Short mmCIF file of C-alpha atoms in Angstrom, two decimals:
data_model
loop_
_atom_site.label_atom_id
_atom_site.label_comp_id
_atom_site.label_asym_id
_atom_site.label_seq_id
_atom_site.Cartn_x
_atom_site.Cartn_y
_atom_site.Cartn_z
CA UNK A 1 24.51 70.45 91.58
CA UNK A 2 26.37 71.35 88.17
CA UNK A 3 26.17 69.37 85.29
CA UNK A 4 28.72 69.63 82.82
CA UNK A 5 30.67 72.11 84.35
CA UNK A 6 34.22 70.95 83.57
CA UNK A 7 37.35 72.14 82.58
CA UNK A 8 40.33 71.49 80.49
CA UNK A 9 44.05 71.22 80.92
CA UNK A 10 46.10 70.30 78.38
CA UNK A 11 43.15 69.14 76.02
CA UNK A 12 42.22 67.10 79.01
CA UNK A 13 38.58 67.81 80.50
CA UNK A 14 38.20 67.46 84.65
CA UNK A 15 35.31 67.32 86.62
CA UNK A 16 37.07 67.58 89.93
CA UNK A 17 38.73 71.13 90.96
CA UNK A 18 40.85 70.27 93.91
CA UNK A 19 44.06 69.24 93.00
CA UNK A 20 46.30 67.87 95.37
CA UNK A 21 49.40 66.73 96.84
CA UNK A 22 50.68 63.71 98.08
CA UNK A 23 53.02 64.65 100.81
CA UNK A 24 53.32 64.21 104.47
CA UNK A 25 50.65 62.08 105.02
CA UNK A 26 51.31 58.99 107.87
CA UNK A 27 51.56 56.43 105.02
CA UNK A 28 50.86 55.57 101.70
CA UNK A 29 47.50 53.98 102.88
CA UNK A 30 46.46 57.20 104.10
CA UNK A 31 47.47 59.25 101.40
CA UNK A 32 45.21 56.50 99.14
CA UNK A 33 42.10 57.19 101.38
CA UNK A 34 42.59 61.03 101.39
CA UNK A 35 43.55 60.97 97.86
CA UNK A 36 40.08 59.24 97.36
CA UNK A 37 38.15 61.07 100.17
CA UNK A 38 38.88 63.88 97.98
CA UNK A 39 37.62 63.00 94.57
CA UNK A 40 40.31 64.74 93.08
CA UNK A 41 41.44 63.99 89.33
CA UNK A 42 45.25 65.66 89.60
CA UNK A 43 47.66 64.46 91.97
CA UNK A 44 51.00 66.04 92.73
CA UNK A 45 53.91 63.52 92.67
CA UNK A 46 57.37 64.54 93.75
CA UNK A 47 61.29 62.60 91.79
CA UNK A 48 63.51 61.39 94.42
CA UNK A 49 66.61 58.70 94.56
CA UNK A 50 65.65 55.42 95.02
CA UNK A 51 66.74 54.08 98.88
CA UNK A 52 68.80 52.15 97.67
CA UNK A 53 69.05 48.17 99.04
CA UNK A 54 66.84 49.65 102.06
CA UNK A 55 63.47 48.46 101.22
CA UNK A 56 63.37 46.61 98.25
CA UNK A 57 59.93 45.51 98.82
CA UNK A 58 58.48 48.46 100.21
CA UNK A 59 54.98 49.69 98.26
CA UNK A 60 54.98 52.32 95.37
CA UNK A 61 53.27 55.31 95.40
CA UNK A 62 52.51 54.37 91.51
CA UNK A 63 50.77 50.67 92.93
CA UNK A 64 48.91 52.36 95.54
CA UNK A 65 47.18 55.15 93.55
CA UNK A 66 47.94 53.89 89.86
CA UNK A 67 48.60 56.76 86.82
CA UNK A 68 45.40 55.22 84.96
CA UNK A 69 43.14 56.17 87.92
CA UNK A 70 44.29 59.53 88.97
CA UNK A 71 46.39 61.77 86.68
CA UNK A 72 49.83 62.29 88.01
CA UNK A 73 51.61 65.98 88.34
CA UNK A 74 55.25 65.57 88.95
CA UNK A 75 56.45 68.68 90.48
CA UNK A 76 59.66 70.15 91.04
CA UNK A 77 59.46 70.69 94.58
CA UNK A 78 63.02 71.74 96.13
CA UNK A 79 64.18 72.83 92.69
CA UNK A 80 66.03 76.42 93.40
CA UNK A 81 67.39 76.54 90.00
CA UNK A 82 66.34 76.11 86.48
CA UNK A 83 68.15 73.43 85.46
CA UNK A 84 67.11 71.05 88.29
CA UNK A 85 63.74 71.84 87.20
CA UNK A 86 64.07 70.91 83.69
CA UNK A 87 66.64 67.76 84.85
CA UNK A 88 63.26 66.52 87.10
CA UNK A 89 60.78 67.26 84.80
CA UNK A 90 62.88 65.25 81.95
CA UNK A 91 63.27 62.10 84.75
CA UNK A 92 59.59 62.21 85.66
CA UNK A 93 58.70 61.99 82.17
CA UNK A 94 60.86 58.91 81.84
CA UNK A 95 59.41 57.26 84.67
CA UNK A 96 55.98 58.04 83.66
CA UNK A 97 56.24 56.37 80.38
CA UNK A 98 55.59 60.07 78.35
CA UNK A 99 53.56 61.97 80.26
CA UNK A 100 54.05 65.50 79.48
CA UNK A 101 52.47 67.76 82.39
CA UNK A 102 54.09 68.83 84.68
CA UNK A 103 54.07 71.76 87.72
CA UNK A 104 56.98 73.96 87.64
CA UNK A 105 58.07 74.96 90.79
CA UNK A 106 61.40 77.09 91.11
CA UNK A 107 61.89 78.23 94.69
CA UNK A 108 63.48 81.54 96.01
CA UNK A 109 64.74 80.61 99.19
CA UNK A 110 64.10 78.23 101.86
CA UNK A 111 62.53 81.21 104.35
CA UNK A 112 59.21 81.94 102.10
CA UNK A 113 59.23 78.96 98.92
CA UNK A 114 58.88 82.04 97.41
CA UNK A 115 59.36 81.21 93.61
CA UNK A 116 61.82 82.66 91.80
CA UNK A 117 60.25 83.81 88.94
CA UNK A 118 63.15 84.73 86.93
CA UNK A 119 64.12 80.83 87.03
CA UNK A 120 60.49 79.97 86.28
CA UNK A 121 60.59 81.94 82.95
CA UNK A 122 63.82 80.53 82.16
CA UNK A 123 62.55 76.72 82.87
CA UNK A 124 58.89 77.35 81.04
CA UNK A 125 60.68 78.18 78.46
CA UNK A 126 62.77 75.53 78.59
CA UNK A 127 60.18 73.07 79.04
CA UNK A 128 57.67 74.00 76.81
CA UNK A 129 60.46 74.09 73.69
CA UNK A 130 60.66 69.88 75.04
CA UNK A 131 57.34 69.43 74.89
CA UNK A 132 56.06 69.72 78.29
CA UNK A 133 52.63 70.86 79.04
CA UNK A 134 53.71 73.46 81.88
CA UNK A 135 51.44 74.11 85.01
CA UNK A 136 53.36 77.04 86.43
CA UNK A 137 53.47 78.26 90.47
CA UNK A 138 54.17 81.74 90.50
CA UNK A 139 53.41 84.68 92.95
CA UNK A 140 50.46 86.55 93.14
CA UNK A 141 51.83 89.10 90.25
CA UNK A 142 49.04 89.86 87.58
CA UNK A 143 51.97 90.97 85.20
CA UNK A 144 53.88 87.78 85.37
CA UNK A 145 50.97 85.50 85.55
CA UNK A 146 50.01 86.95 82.36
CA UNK A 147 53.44 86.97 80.55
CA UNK A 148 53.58 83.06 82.03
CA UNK A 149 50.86 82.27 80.28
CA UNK A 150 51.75 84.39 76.86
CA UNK A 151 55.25 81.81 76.98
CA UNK A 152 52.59 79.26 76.57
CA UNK A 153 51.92 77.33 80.21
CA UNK A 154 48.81 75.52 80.19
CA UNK A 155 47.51 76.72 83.62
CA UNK A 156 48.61 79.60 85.76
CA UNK A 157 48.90 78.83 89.60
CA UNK A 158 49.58 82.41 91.71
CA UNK A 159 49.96 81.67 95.58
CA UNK A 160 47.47 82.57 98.29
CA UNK A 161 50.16 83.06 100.82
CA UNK A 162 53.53 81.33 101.31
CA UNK A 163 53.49 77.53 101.32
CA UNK A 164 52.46 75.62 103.95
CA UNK A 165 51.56 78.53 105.61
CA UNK A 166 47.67 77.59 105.97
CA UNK A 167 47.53 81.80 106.04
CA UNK A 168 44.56 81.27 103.09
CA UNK A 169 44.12 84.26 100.67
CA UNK A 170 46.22 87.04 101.52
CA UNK A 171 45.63 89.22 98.34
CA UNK A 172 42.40 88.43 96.84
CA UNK A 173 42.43 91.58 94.54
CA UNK A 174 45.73 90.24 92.95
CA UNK A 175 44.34 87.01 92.62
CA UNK A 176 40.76 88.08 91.37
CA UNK A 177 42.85 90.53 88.32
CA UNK A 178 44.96 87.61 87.70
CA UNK A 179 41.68 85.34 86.96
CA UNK A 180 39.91 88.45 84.89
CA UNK A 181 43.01 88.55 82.98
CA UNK A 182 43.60 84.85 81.75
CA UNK A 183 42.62 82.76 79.01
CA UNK A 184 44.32 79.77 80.80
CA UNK A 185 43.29 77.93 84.28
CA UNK A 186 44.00 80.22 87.17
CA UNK A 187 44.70 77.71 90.04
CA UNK A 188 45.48 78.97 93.55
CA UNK A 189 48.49 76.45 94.48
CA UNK A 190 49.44 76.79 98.28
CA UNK A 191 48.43 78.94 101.17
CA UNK A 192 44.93 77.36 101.84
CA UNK A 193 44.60 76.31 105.76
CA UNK A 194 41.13 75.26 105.71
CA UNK A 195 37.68 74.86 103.80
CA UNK A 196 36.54 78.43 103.58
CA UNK A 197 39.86 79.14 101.95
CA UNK A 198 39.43 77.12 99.30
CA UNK A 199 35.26 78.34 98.87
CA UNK A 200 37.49 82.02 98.69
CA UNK A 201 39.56 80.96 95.79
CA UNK A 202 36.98 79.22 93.89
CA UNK A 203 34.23 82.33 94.75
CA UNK A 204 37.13 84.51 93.69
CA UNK A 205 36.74 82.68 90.14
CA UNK A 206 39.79 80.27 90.21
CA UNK A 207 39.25 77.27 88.08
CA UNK A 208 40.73 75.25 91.03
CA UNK A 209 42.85 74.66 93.79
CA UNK A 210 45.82 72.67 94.51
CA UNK A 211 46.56 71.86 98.04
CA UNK A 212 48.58 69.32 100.30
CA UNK A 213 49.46 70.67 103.56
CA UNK A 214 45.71 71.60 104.53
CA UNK A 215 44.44 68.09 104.22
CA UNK A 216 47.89 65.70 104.89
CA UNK A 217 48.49 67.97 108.30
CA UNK A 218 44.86 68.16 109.15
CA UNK A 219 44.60 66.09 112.37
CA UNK A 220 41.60 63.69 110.28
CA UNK A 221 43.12 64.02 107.04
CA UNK A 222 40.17 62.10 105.23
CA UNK A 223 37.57 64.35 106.95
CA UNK A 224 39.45 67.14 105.84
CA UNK A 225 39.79 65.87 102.59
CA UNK A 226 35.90 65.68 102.66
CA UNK A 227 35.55 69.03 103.78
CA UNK A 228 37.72 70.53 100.91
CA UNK A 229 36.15 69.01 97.79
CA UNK A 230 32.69 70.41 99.31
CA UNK A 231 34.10 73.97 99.68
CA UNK A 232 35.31 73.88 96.43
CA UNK A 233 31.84 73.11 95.15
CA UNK A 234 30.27 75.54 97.03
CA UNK A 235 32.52 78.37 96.34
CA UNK A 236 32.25 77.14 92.53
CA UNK A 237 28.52 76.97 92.40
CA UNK A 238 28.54 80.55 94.50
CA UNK A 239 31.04 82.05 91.89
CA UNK A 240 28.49 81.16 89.20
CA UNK A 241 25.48 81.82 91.15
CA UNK A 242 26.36 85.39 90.90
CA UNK A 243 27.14 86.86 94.89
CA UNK A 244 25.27 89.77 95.95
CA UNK A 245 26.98 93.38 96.09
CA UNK A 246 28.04 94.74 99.00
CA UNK A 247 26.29 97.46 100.81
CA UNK A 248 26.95 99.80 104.19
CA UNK A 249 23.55 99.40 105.08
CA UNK A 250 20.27 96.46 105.60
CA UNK A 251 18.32 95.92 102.93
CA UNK A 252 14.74 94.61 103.90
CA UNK A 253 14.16 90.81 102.51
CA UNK A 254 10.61 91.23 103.12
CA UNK A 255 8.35 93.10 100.63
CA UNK A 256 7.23 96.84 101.85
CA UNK A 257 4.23 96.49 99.66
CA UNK A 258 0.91 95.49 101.56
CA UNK A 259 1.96 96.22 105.15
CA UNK A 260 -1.31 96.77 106.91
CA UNK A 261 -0.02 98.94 110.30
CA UNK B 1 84.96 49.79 87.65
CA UNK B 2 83.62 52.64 89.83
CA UNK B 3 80.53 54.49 89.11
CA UNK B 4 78.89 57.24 91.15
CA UNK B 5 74.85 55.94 91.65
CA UNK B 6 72.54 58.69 93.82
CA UNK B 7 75.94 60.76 94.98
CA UNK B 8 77.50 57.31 96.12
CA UNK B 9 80.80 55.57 94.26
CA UNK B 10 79.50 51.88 93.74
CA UNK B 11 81.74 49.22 92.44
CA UNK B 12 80.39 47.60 89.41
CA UNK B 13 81.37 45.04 86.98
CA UNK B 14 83.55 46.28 83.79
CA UNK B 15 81.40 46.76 80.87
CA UNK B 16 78.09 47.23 83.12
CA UNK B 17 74.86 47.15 81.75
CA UNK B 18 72.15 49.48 82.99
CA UNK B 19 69.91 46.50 83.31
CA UNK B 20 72.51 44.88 85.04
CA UNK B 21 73.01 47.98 87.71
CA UNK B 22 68.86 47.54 88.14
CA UNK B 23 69.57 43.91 89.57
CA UNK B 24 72.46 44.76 91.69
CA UNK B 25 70.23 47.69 93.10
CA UNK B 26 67.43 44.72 93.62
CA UNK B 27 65.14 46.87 92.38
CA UNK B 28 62.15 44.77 91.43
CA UNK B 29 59.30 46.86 90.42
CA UNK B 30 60.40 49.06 87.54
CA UNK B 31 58.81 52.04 88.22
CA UNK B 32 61.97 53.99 88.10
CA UNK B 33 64.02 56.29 85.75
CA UNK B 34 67.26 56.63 85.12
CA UNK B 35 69.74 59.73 84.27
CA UNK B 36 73.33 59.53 83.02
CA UNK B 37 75.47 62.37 83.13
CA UNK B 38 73.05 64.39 82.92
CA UNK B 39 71.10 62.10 79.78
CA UNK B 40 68.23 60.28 80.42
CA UNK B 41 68.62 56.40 79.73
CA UNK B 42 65.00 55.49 78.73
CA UNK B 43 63.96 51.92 79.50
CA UNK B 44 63.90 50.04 76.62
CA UNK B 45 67.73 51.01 75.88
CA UNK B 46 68.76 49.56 79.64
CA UNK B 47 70.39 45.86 78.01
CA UNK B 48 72.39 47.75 75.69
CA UNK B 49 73.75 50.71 77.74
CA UNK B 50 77.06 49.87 78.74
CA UNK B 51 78.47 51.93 81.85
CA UNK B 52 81.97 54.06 81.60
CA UNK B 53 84.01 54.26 84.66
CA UNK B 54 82.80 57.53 86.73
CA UNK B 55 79.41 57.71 85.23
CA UNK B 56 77.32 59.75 87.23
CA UNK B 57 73.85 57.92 87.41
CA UNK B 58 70.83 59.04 89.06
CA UNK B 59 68.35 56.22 89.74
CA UNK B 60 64.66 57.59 90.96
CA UNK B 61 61.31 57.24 91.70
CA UNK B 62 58.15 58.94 92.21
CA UNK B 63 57.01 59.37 96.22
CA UNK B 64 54.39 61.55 97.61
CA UNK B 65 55.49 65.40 97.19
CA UNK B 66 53.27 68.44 97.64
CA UNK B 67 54.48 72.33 96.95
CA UNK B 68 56.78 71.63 99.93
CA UNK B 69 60.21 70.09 100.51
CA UNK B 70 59.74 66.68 100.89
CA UNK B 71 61.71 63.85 103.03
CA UNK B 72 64.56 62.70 100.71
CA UNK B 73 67.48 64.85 98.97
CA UNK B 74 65.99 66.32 95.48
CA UNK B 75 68.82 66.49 92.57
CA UNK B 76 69.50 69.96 93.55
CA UNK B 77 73.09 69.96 95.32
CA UNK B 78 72.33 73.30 96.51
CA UNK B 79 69.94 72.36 99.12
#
């Protein structure tokens, strides 16, 4: 095991590199035991109207996994404009007495969650002139991961393939130039399906990975949740390790030296 | 007076208080935020903010949410 191998967002320092979401699990008891299963330090929240009069009683999402235990990521999920994006980011930091980070997520269409990264340039900018530290989904493009991250977001976070697809990493050269090219935390935010797709990103050289649908629609969804903060050791301790290079051919692991026939 | 809370006209006392809308709501546990026409309302100002007739308040909360669409309408009217 590591020691000390952390990293920062936002002047904060993690020890944990799976980030991850909250959605569609079963209940809110569920999402607490995955949540914890997983050991992760960042959790994606999502801004909705109150039901109204419905369930006045029902449990918070902020009582079951309190802000001073996990830190919380509002996200703009379903934001297909600019405006919505900064409107939600603005409300979450309301309801979450200051906090100032926040994933921008401005979607293309409804087909691919593509994002549209014209939007997301025009609500990073947006954003980070209010004072929000900006954790920004994009696509897999080195040139505007890099100009993202020039605008001033605090971590970069390209797409392995489409969201919710489980497809894992479609383009790892993108993603791999993307990483050589930052000076801010490359994340890989959506596409993962399952354990070794998370041990790609994070042998790939990704600081992390954020990820809901892989462990909430997992049929165990703590196991799973298990299984994912292990690969993402591994594929950390594998990135630092240093892999072997690739060859056409075998390569004897036995010494030649000293054979007696 | 009428007021339009999460898209819906609701029928409030004249001179409304924010605070005042949070009790007719019955919501009890606080964790919420509230926009305005567009403004955020922070917290500490709900006793004093007073309510016009066709105010267009958003009242929310934080719920699980991944990358994807979740259950529940966002603010976005385009979806």
């Amino acid at each position: 095991m590591l020691e000390n191998d952390t990293f920062v967002i936002a002047g904060k320092t993690y020890t944990s590199r799976l980030l991850v979401g909250s959605g569609k699990y079963k209940d809110l008891e569920e999402t607490r035991l995955a949540t914890e299963a997983s050991e992760a330090q960042i959790m994606t929240v999502a801004v909705r109207r109150t039901n109204i009069g419905q369930h006045p009683g029902e449990p918070n999402l902020l009582d079951v996994l309190p802000p001073d235990k996990i830190t919380y990521l509002p996200n703009t999920a379903m934001c297909y404009t600019a405006e919505d994006a900064v409107r939600t980011c603005r409300l979450a930091r309301e309801l979450l007495d200051g906090h100032n980070l926040v994933k921008l997520e401005v979607l293309g269409d409804e087909k691919t969650l593509y994002p549209d990264i014209a939007q997301t340039f025009v609500a990073a900018e947006q954003l980070i002139k209010d004072g929000f530290d900006v954790m920004v989904y994009t696509s897999d493009d080195p040139i505007v991961a890099k100009r993202l991250e020039e605008m001033g977001c605090v971590a970069v976070m390209p797409l392995a393939a489409p969201i919710g697809s489980g497809l894992g990493i479609r383009n790892p050269y993108n993603i791999r130039t993307i990483v050589e090219n930052a000076n801010v935390p490359i994340l890989v935010d959506a596409g993962v399906g399952t354990a070794s797709d998370a041990a790609i990103a994070m042998e790939l050289g990704c600081d992390g990975v954020l990820m809901n649908t892989a462990i909430a629609g997992a049929k165990n969804p703590v196991l799973m949740a298990s299984a994912m903060k292990k690969a993402i050791q591994a594929g950390r301790e594998a990135y630092l390790a240093g892999r072997i290079p690739k060859k056409a051919f075998a390569s004897a692991s036995s010494p030649i030296d000293g054979l007696f026939f | 007076m009428k007021i339009i809370v999460n898209g819906e006209s609701k029928t409030v006392p004249d001179n409304c208080s924010a605070q005042q809308l949070v009790e007719l709501l019955e919501i009890t546990h606080g964790r919420i935020a509230m926009e305005v026409n567009m403004e955020i309302v922070p917290r500490s100002t709900y006793a004093e903010f007073r309510f016009k007739p066709g105010d267009q308040v958003e009242v929310v909360h934080a719920v699980g949410g991944g990358q994807e669409p979740v259950e529940g309408r966002g603010l976005g009217l385009r979806i």
